[in-house]
């Protein structure tokens, strides 16, 4: 599978759970509860293209920066600038790199391939076209020679009622420590230089009793962490661009026995098809011997995610419902995640 296939499938499956609730209605359900219809925003299964092969060059007069952010629903919206165009970007660790809204960057030349047309799980169609950005500015950080991809994000804008220039994905932050303070709407970033690789940590991390530390991995610009339920180890994608936690419905019964189902929902896309899923609470989740407790989850078949990751199946995704419980931080260089108690 090509790198763009992985790129858009990654974005599509994750962001399909991220954006707006289109309405409520009744569908037949064993639970008897009402269902919610979630907009399947970017549920993409593309066919070919390019990916993010190189890390961008990033410079700053100061290594540390505090960036205020706004919220569109539960999404983190940050001001940034691509060349001379400034506006809203969504912080999305589920995306592999800089993703631009085709609406505003249509005039940029394609970097290598013509547009690739792709179809989604629920029947929607999308095109992608890679390009190169000369300058990207985020806070005090100036990026140059940035690879970007372009897709239509109009349905995100419509559901949130804001102008969205793009998504900020993992490839932009691999040399950083990042702390997200949801309570105060602040993003703390530090560009880690070579001398600081083994030593740097924010002063908020000085009190080691105030937080728990967990392992993360970054593979092909995707952010992973690990958990355990009923003695079985689980692999999760960590996605700041998703409002819900997601669990694979194909997990063993021993794990799903810890799930309390509250309702059924429909994941609805721009196509005519709908994907049914369950909504509930998962109990007895552990991460690095720390009891996480109960988490709200959407349970659906994630088989298509396996194909997006060279048949390496994921057990689920951790989104806003997990990330916002406490202050949370990531050191993408030392591969550590910090969750404050």
mmCIF file of C-alpha atoms in Angstrom:
data_model
loop_
_atom_site.group_PDB
_atom_site.id
_atom_site.type_symbol
_atom_site.label_atom_id
_atom_site.label_comp_id
_atom_site.label_asym_id
_atom_site.label_seq_id
_atom_site.Cartn_x
_atom_site.Cartn_y
_atom_site.Cartn_z
ATOM 1 C CA UNK A 1 0.000 0.000 0.000
ATOM 2 C CA UNK A 2 1.340 3.441 -0.920
ATOM 3 C CA UNK A 3 2.257 6.040 1.683
ATOM 4 C CA UNK A 4 -0.599 8.324 0.613
ATOM 5 C CA UNK A 5 -3.012 5.437 0.997
ATOM 6 C CA UNK A 6 -1.839 5.087 4.580
ATOM 7 C CA UNK A 7 -1.954 8.866 5.023
ATOM 8 C CA UNK A 8 -5.555 9.347 3.955
ATOM 9 C CA UNK A 9 -6.848 6.123 5.473
ATOM 10 C CA UNK A 10 -5.259 7.193 8.756
ATOM 11 C CA UNK A 11 -6.823 10.647 8.578
ATOM 12 C CA UNK A 12 -10.108 9.329 7.257
ATOM 13 C CA UNK A 13 -10.761 6.655 9.823
ATOM 14 C CA UNK A 14 -9.678 8.829 12.723
ATOM 15 C CA UNK A 15 -11.364 12.061 11.736
ATOM 16 C CA UNK A 16 -14.515 10.196 10.807
ATOM 17 C CA UNK A 17 -15.141 10.054 14.555
ATOM 18 C CA UNK A 18 -13.878 13.564 15.202
ATOM 19 C CA UNK A 19 -16.388 15.918 13.720
ATOM 20 C CA UNK A 20 -19.905 17.048 14.229
ATOM 21 C CA UNK A 21 -23.003 15.248 15.414
ATOM 22 C CA UNK A 22 -25.410 15.691 12.542
ATOM 23 C CA UNK A 23 -28.574 14.912 14.474
ATOM 24 C CA UNK A 24 -30.441 12.276 16.409
ATOM 25 C CA UNK A 25 -32.918 9.604 15.409
ATOM 26 C CA UNK A 26 -34.041 6.093 16.116
ATOM 27 C CA UNK A 27 -32.695 2.918 14.599
ATOM 28 C CA UNK A 28 -33.420 -0.640 15.693
ATOM 29 C CA UNK A 29 -31.133 -1.406 18.607
ATOM 30 C CA UNK A 30 -31.006 -4.129 21.190
ATOM 31 C CA UNK A 31 -30.331 -1.500 23.840
ATOM 32 C CA UNK A 32 -33.457 0.466 22.990
ATOM 33 C CA UNK A 33 -31.575 3.762 23.191
ATOM 34 C CA UNK A 34 -31.632 6.588 20.707
ATOM 35 C CA UNK A 35 -28.849 6.703 18.197
ATOM 36 C CA UNK A 36 -26.624 9.623 17.279
ATOM 37 C CA UNK A 37 -25.562 10.186 13.708
ATOM 38 C CA UNK A 38 -21.928 11.209 13.505
ATOM 39 C CA UNK A 39 -20.625 12.910 10.384
ATOM 40 C CA UNK A 40 -18.125 10.675 8.623
ATOM 41 C CA UNK A 41 -15.933 13.613 7.705
ATOM 42 C CA UNK A 42 -12.917 12.085 6.010
ATOM 43 C CA UNK A 43 -13.589 8.373 5.890
ATOM 44 C CA UNK A 44 -11.132 7.746 3.088
ATOM 45 C CA UNK A 45 -9.769 4.669 1.340
ATOM 46 C CA UNK A 46 -7.443 6.094 -1.324
ATOM 47 C CA UNK A 47 -5.585 4.243 -3.995
ATOM 48 C CA UNK A 48 -2.192 5.776 -4.638
ATOM 49 C CA UNK A 49 0.108 8.753 -4.146
ATOM 50 C CA UNK A 50 2.961 10.131 -2.077
ATOM 51 C CA UNK A 51 3.524 10.608 1.623
ATOM 52 C CA UNK A 52 5.683 12.563 4.059
ATOM 53 C CA UNK A 53 9.205 11.403 3.332
ATOM 54 C CA UNK A 54 11.284 14.188 4.904
ATOM 55 C CA UNK A 55 11.190 16.084 8.174
ATOM 56 C CA UNK A 56 10.790 19.838 7.690
ATOM 57 C CA UNK A 57 13.535 22.271 8.680
ATOM 58 C CA UNK A 58 12.438 24.206 11.792
ATOM 59 C CA UNK A 59 14.124 27.200 13.434
ATOM 60 C CA UNK A 60 13.277 29.578 16.275
ATOM 61 C CA UNK A 61 14.863 32.449 18.156
ATOM 62 C CA UNK A 62 13.692 30.805 21.367
ATOM 63 C CA UNK A 63 13.218 27.053 21.880
ATOM 64 C CA UNK A 64 10.129 27.388 24.098
ATOM 65 C CA UNK A 65 6.771 28.813 23.152
ATOM 66 C CA UNK A 66 3.319 28.973 24.744
ATOM 67 C CA UNK A 67 0.505 29.098 22.189
ATOM 68 C CA UNK A 68 -3.096 29.854 23.198
ATOM 69 C CA UNK A 69 -5.716 27.850 21.374
ATOM 70 C CA UNK A 70 -9.458 27.979 20.821
ATOM 71 C CA UNK A 71 -11.853 25.058 20.738
ATOM 72 C CA UNK A 72 -14.237 24.102 17.975
ATOM 73 C CA UNK A 73 -16.286 21.513 19.776
ATOM 74 C CA UNK A 74 -13.539 19.450 21.347
ATOM 75 C CA UNK A 75 -10.965 20.154 18.645
ATOM 76 C CA UNK A 76 -7.874 22.273 19.265
ATOM 77 C CA UNK A 77 -7.761 25.226 16.861
ATOM 78 C CA UNK A 78 -4.476 27.127 16.505
ATOM 79 C CA UNK A 79 -3.490 30.165 14.464
ATOM 80 C CA UNK A 80 -0.637 29.537 12.009
ATOM 81 C CA UNK A 81 0.592 30.835 8.651
ATOM 82 C CA UNK A 82 1.404 29.116 5.370
ATOM 83 C CA UNK A 83 3.541 31.534 3.328
ATOM 84 C CA UNK A 84 1.312 34.667 3.395
ATOM 85 C CA UNK A 85 -1.970 32.931 4.305
ATOM 86 C CA UNK A 86 -2.844 32.985 8.008
ATOM 87 C CA UNK A 87 -5.754 31.307 9.754
ATOM 88 C CA UNK A 88 -7.104 28.350 11.727
ATOM 89 C CA UNK A 89 -5.438 24.941 11.851
ATOM 90 C CA UNK A 90 -6.555 21.878 13.822
ATOM 91 C CA UNK A 91 -3.938 20.139 15.967
ATOM 92 C CA UNK A 92 -4.237 16.538 14.814
ATOM 93 C CA UNK A 93 -1.671 13.947 15.892
ATOM 94 C CA UNK A 94 -3.736 11.438 13.919
ATOM 95 C CA UNK A 95 -2.558 13.108 10.718
ATOM 96 C CA UNK A 96 0.978 12.296 9.552
ATOM 97 C CA UNK A 97 1.979 15.830 8.601
ATOM 98 C CA UNK A 98 0.770 19.184 7.313
ATOM 99 C CA UNK A 99 -2.580 18.785 5.542
ATOM 100 C CA UNK A 100 -3.900 21.834 3.655
ATOM 101 C CA UNK A 101 -7.469 22.633 2.710
ATOM 102 C CA UNK A 102 -7.627 22.458 -1.077
ATOM 103 C CA UNK A 103 -10.112 25.337 -1.095
ATOM 104 C CA UNK A 104 -7.428 27.860 -0.103
ATOM 105 C CA UNK A 105 -4.322 26.264 -1.617
ATOM 106 C CA UNK A 106 -5.641 25.101 -4.967
ATOM 107 C CA UNK A 107 -3.198 27.385 -6.782
ATOM 108 C CA UNK A 108 -0.138 25.642 -5.297
ATOM 109 C CA UNK A 109 1.679 23.426 -7.815
ATOM 110 C CA UNK A 110 1.559 19.665 -7.304
ATOM 111 C CA UNK A 111 4.944 18.433 -6.121
ATOM 112 C CA UNK A 112 5.075 15.073 -7.845
ATOM 113 C CA UNK A 113 1.815 13.361 -8.821
ATOM 114 C CA UNK A 114 -1.532 14.422 -10.185
ATOM 115 C CA UNK A 115 -4.597 14.318 -7.971
ATOM 116 C CA UNK A 116 -5.522 10.880 -6.615
ATOM 117 C CA UNK A 117 -9.201 10.047 -6.300
ATOM 118 C CA UNK A 118 -10.286 7.973 -3.347
ATOM 119 C CA UNK A 119 -13.421 6.398 -1.957
ATOM 120 C CA UNK A 120 -14.566 6.124 1.622
ATOM 121 C CA UNK A 121 -16.127 3.508 3.830
ATOM 122 C CA UNK A 122 -19.506 5.217 3.529
ATOM 123 C CA UNK A 123 -19.225 6.025 -0.161
ATOM 124 C CA UNK A 124 -17.787 9.545 -0.215
ATOM 125 C CA UNK A 125 -15.068 10.504 -2.692
ATOM 126 C CA UNK A 126 -12.068 12.752 -2.151
ATOM 127 C CA UNK A 127 -8.964 13.797 -4.050
ATOM 128 C CA UNK A 128 -5.479 14.502 -2.777
ATOM 129 C CA UNK A 129 -2.606 16.432 -4.254
ATOM 130 C CA UNK A 130 0.805 16.775 -2.570
ATOM 131 C CA UNK A 131 2.607 20.094 -2.687
ATOM 132 C CA UNK A 132 5.541 21.909 -1.082
ATOM 133 C CA UNK A 133 5.318 24.894 1.244
ATOM 134 C CA UNK A 134 8.184 27.386 1.295
ATOM 135 C CA UNK A 135 7.391 28.794 4.766
ATOM 136 C CA UNK A 136 5.178 27.700 7.633
ATOM 137 C CA UNK A 137 5.002 29.682 10.890
ATOM 138 C CA UNK A 138 3.557 28.361 14.165
ATOM 139 C CA UNK A 139 4.094 30.539 17.222
ATOM 140 C CA UNK A 140 7.803 31.401 17.301
ATOM 141 C CA UNK A 141 8.733 28.468 15.049
ATOM 142 C CA UNK A 142 9.559 28.927 11.380
ATOM 143 C CA UNK A 143 9.463 25.864 9.164
ATOM 144 C CA UNK A 144 10.907 25.700 5.684
ATOM 145 C CA UNK A 145 10.739 23.118 2.889
ATOM 146 C CA UNK A 146 7.564 21.581 4.302
ATOM 147 C CA UNK A 147 5.887 18.742 2.455
ATOM 148 C CA UNK A 148 2.114 19.038 2.566
ATOM 149 C CA UNK A 149 -0.905 17.266 1.188
ATOM 150 C CA UNK A 150 -4.142 18.890 0.078
ATOM 151 C CA UNK A 151 -7.664 17.596 0.518
ATOM 152 C CA UNK A 152 -11.084 19.189 0.700
ATOM 153 C CA UNK A 153 -11.933 20.078 4.298
ATOM 154 C CA UNK A 154 -15.147 21.927 3.499
ATOM 155 C CA UNK A 155 -17.340 19.506 5.435
ATOM 156 C CA UNK A 156 -15.269 20.193 8.563
ATOM 157 C CA UNK A 157 -15.793 23.922 8.077
ATOM 158 C CA UNK A 158 -19.523 23.430 7.588
ATOM 159 C CA UNK A 159 -19.902 21.279 10.689
ATOM 160 C CA UNK A 160 -17.867 23.617 12.907
ATOM 161 C CA UNK A 161 -18.823 26.952 11.389
ATOM 162 C CA UNK A 162 -15.218 28.160 11.104
ATOM 163 C CA UNK A 163 -12.677 28.608 8.336
ATOM 164 C CA UNK A 164 -10.098 25.795 8.532
ATOM 165 C CA UNK A 165 -6.879 26.118 6.533
ATOM 166 C CA UNK A 166 -5.583 22.678 7.440
ATOM 167 C CA UNK A 167 -4.439 20.078 9.949
ATOM 168 C CA UNK A 168 -1.202 20.012 11.948
ATOM 169 C CA UNK A 169 0.101 16.442 12.053
ATOM 170 C CA UNK A 170 2.946 14.479 13.600
ATOM 171 C CA UNK A 171 5.710 15.271 11.134
ATOM 172 C CA UNK A 172 5.719 18.880 12.368
ATOM 173 C CA UNK A 173 6.357 17.953 16.006
ATOM 174 C CA UNK A 174 8.796 15.034 16.113
ATOM 175 C CA UNK A 175 11.595 17.233 17.539
ATOM 176 C CA UNK A 176 9.371 18.728 20.244
ATOM 177 C CA UNK A 177 8.073 18.306 23.724
ATOM 178 C CA UNK A 178 4.376 19.225 23.776
ATOM 179 C CA UNK A 179 2.128 19.814 26.790
ATOM 180 C CA UNK A 180 -1.601 20.357 26.253
ATOM 181 C CA UNK A 181 -3.447 22.223 29.003
ATOM 182 C CA UNK A 182 -7.104 21.773 28.066
ATOM 183 C CA UNK A 183 -8.330 23.578 31.179
ATOM 184 C CA UNK A 184 -6.560 26.828 30.287
ATOM 185 C CA UNK A 185 -6.499 26.352 26.488
ATOM 186 C CA UNK A 186 -2.718 26.566 26.278
ATOM 187 C CA UNK A 187 -0.223 24.566 24.223
ATOM 188 C CA UNK A 188 3.375 24.431 25.523
ATOM 189 C CA UNK A 189 6.035 23.584 22.936
ATOM 190 C CA UNK A 190 9.785 23.188 23.250
ATOM 191 C CA UNK A 191 12.108 22.514 20.326
ATOM 192 C CA UNK A 192 14.622 19.995 21.677
ATOM 193 C CA UNK A 193 18.164 20.463 20.394
ATOM 194 C CA UNK A 194 20.821 17.747 20.211
ATOM 195 C CA UNK A 195 22.318 18.666 23.590
ATOM 196 C CA UNK A 196 18.937 18.333 25.294
ATOM 197 C CA UNK A 197 17.867 14.972 23.897
ATOM 198 C CA UNK A 198 18.505 13.077 27.138
ATOM 199 C CA UNK A 199 18.024 15.869 29.653
ATOM 200 C CA UNK A 200 15.258 18.294 28.712
ATOM 201 C CA UNK A 201 11.910 18.385 30.446
ATOM 202 C CA UNK A 202 9.537 21.231 31.224
ATOM 203 C CA UNK A 203 9.563 22.640 34.753
ATOM 204 C CA UNK A 204 6.001 21.323 35.147
ATOM 205 C CA UNK A 205 7.588 17.857 35.121
ATOM 206 C CA UNK A 206 9.927 18.540 38.042
ATOM 207 C CA UNK A 207 7.477 17.041 40.545
ATOM 208 C CA UNK A 208 7.539 13.421 39.458
ATOM 209 C CA UNK A 209 4.722 12.551 41.896
ATOM 210 C CA UNK A 210 2.303 14.854 40.068
ATOM 211 C CA UNK A 211 2.051 12.764 36.906
ATOM 212 C CA UNK A 212 2.385 9.267 35.479
ATOM 213 C CA UNK A 213 4.750 8.428 32.640
ATOM 214 C CA UNK A 214 3.893 6.136 29.722
ATOM 215 C CA UNK A 215 5.666 4.801 26.656
ATOM 216 C CA UNK A 216 4.818 6.119 23.210
ATOM 217 C CA UNK A 217 6.159 5.128 19.811
ATOM 218 C CA UNK A 218 6.254 7.062 16.558
ATOM 219 C CA UNK A 219 6.198 4.909 13.441
ATOM 220 C CA UNK A 220 5.664 6.315 9.954
ATOM 221 C CA UNK A 221 4.455 9.598 11.497
ATOM 222 C CA UNK A 222 1.808 7.908 13.617
ATOM 223 C CA UNK A 223 1.669 8.141 17.404
ATOM 224 C CA UNK A 224 1.116 4.908 19.356
ATOM 225 C CA UNK A 225 0.693 4.039 23.005
ATOM 226 C CA UNK A 226 -0.216 0.846 24.849
ATOM 227 C CA UNK A 227 -2.734 -0.410 27.379
ATOM 228 C CA UNK A 228 -4.142 -3.571 28.859
ATOM 229 C CA UNK A 229 -7.606 -4.991 29.513
ATOM 230 C CA UNK A 230 -8.274 -8.422 31.014
ATOM 231 C CA UNK A 231 -4.597 -9.322 30.729
ATOM 232 C CA UNK A 232 -4.420 -8.592 26.990
ATOM 233 C CA UNK A 233 -2.108 -5.867 25.732
ATOM 234 C CA UNK A 234 -3.711 -3.309 23.417
ATOM 235 C CA UNK A 235 -2.187 -0.906 20.901
ATOM 236 C CA UNK A 236 -3.779 2.513 20.474
ATOM 237 C CA UNK A 237 -3.296 5.464 18.162
ATOM 238 C CA UNK A 238 -3.232 8.777 20.059
ATOM 239 C CA UNK A 239 -5.221 11.352 18.091
ATOM 240 C CA UNK A 240 -5.821 14.945 19.214
ATOM 241 C CA UNK A 241 -8.048 15.379 16.154
ATOM 242 C CA UNK A 242 -10.626 12.859 17.372
ATOM 243 C CA UNK A 243 -13.358 13.704 19.839
ATOM 244 C CA UNK A 244 -14.102 10.090 20.766
ATOM 245 C CA UNK A 245 -12.191 7.042 21.888
ATOM 246 C CA UNK A 246 -12.645 4.094 19.526
ATOM 247 C CA UNK A 247 -12.356 0.365 20.182
ATOM 248 C CA UNK A 248 -12.282 -2.501 17.691
ATOM 249 C CA UNK A 249 -15.433 -4.609 17.823
ATOM 250 C CA UNK A 250 -13.379 -7.690 16.843
ATOM 251 C CA UNK A 251 -11.499 -7.791 20.141
ATOM 252 C CA UNK A 252 -11.861 -11.003 22.189
ATOM 253 C CA UNK A 253 -14.985 -11.483 24.297
ATOM 254 C CA UNK A 254 -12.793 -11.449 27.405
ATOM 255 C CA UNK A 255 -12.071 -7.764 26.707
ATOM 256 C CA UNK A 256 -15.528 -6.777 25.472
ATOM 257 C CA UNK A 257 -17.084 -8.213 28.624
ATOM 258 C CA UNK A 258 -15.723 -5.084 30.330
ATOM 259 C CA UNK A 259 -17.854 -2.904 28.038
ATOM 260 C CA UNK A 260 -21.187 -1.462 29.123
ATOM 261 C CA UNK A 261 -23.235 -0.547 26.024
ATOM 262 C CA UNK A 262 -25.293 2.628 26.304
ATOM 263 C CA UNK A 263 -26.634 3.077 22.772
ATOM 264 C CA UNK A 264 -26.161 2.432 19.097
ATOM 265 C CA UNK A 265 -25.010 5.158 16.734
ATOM 266 C CA UNK A 266 -24.727 5.655 12.994
ATOM 267 C CA UNK A 267 -21.512 6.951 11.469
ATOM 268 C CA UNK A 268 -22.907 8.823 8.478
ATOM 269 C CA UNK A 269 -20.889 10.109 5.546
ATOM 270 C CA UNK A 270 -21.373 12.232 2.479
ATOM 271 C CA UNK A 271 -22.256 9.066 0.583
ATOM 272 C CA UNK A 272 -25.487 7.141 0.942
ATOM 273 C CA UNK A 273 -24.096 4.437 3.219
ATOM 274 C CA UNK A 274 -24.005 4.436 7.007
ATOM 275 C CA UNK A 275 -21.842 2.447 9.400
ATOM 276 C CA UNK A 276 -23.440 1.236 12.614
ATOM 277 C CA UNK A 277 -21.432 1.319 15.837
ATOM 278 C CA UNK A 278 -21.964 0.954 19.578
ATOM 279 C CA UNK A 279 -21.435 3.611 22.225
ATOM 280 C CA UNK A 280 -20.552 2.657 25.766
ATOM 281 C CA UNK A 281 -18.060 2.673 28.627
ATOM 282 C CA UNK A 282 -14.996 0.448 28.853
ATOM 283 C CA UNK A 283 -13.884 -0.500 32.368
ATOM 284 C CA UNK A 284 -10.678 -1.934 33.828
ATOM 285 C CA UNK A 285 -8.211 -0.289 31.425
ATOM 286 C CA UNK A 286 -4.615 -0.211 32.600
ATOM 287 C CA UNK A 287 -1.643 1.648 31.160
ATOM 288 C CA UNK A 288 1.814 0.857 32.537
ATOM 289 C CA UNK A 289 0.246 -0.638 35.683
ATOM 290 C CA UNK A 290 -1.819 2.537 36.227
ATOM 291 C CA UNK A 291 -5.568 2.017 36.516
ATOM 292 C CA UNK A 292 -7.238 4.354 34.033
ATOM 293 C CA UNK A 293 -10.754 3.479 35.128
ATOM 294 C CA UNK A 294 -13.760 3.758 32.859
ATOM 295 C CA UNK A 295 -13.569 5.456 29.451
ATOM 296 C CA UNK A 296 -16.359 6.327 27.020
ATOM 297 C CA UNK A 297 -15.776 4.517 23.713
ATOM 298 C CA UNK A 298 -17.270 3.975 20.287
ATOM 299 C CA UNK A 299 -17.049 0.319 19.272
ATOM 300 C CA UNK A 300 -16.872 -0.482 15.582
ATOM 301 C CA UNK A 301 -15.064 -2.773 13.161
ATOM 302 C CA UNK A 302 -11.560 -1.414 12.488
ATOM 303 C CA UNK A 303 -10.573 -3.972 9.871
ATOM 304 C CA UNK A 304 -9.850 -1.240 7.337
ATOM 305 C CA UNK A 305 -7.286 0.237 9.710
ATOM 306 C CA UNK A 306 -5.347 -3.022 9.485
ATOM 307 C CA UNK A 307 -5.040 -2.611 5.721
ATOM 308 C CA UNK A 308 -3.903 0.969 6.227
ATOM 309 C CA UNK A 309 -1.032 -0.193 8.435
ATOM 310 C CA UNK A 310 0.331 -3.066 6.353
ATOM 311 C CA UNK A 311 -1.963 -5.519 8.140
ATOM 312 C CA UNK A 312 -0.724 -4.412 11.572
ATOM 313 C CA UNK A 313 -4.053 -4.205 13.326
ATOM 314 C CA UNK A 314 -4.720 -1.545 15.925
ATOM 315 C CA UNK A 315 -6.993 -2.159 18.872
ATOM 316 C CA UNK A 316 -8.337 1.360 19.058
ATOM 317 C CA UNK A 317 -7.794 5.081 19.252
ATOM 318 C CA UNK A 318 -7.543 7.537 22.133
ATOM 319 C CA UNK A 319 -9.156 10.907 21.449
ATOM 320 C CA UNK A 320 -10.467 13.906 23.363
ATOM 321 C CA UNK A 321 -12.458 11.847 25.863
ATOM 322 C CA UNK A 322 -9.164 10.390 27.074
ATOM 323 C CA UNK A 323 -6.697 13.197 26.421
ATOM 324 C CA UNK A 324 -8.696 15.927 28.159
ATOM 325 C CA UNK A 325 -9.235 14.097 31.454
ATOM 326 C CA UNK A 326 -6.037 15.628 32.804
ATOM 327 C CA UNK A 327 -3.193 17.806 31.632
ATOM 328 C CA UNK A 328 -1.230 15.710 29.152
ATOM 329 C CA UNK A 329 2.249 15.968 27.647
ATOM 330 C CA UNK A 330 4.416 14.247 25.059
ATOM 331 C CA UNK A 331 8.153 14.157 24.544
ATOM 332 C CA UNK A 332 8.311 12.989 20.958
ATOM 333 C CA UNK A 333 12.113 12.723 21.092
ATOM 334 C CA UNK A 334 12.389 10.479 24.170
ATOM 335 C CA UNK A 335 9.083 8.724 23.347
ATOM 336 C CA UNK A 336 7.325 9.499 26.631
ATOM 337 C CA UNK A 337 3.764 10.540 27.452
ATOM 338 C CA UNK A 338 2.913 12.339 30.701
ATOM 339 C CA UNK A 339 -0.546 12.373 32.242
ATOM 340 C CA UNK A 340 -1.057 14.526 35.314
ATOM 341 C CA UNK A 341 -2.924 12.977 38.238
#
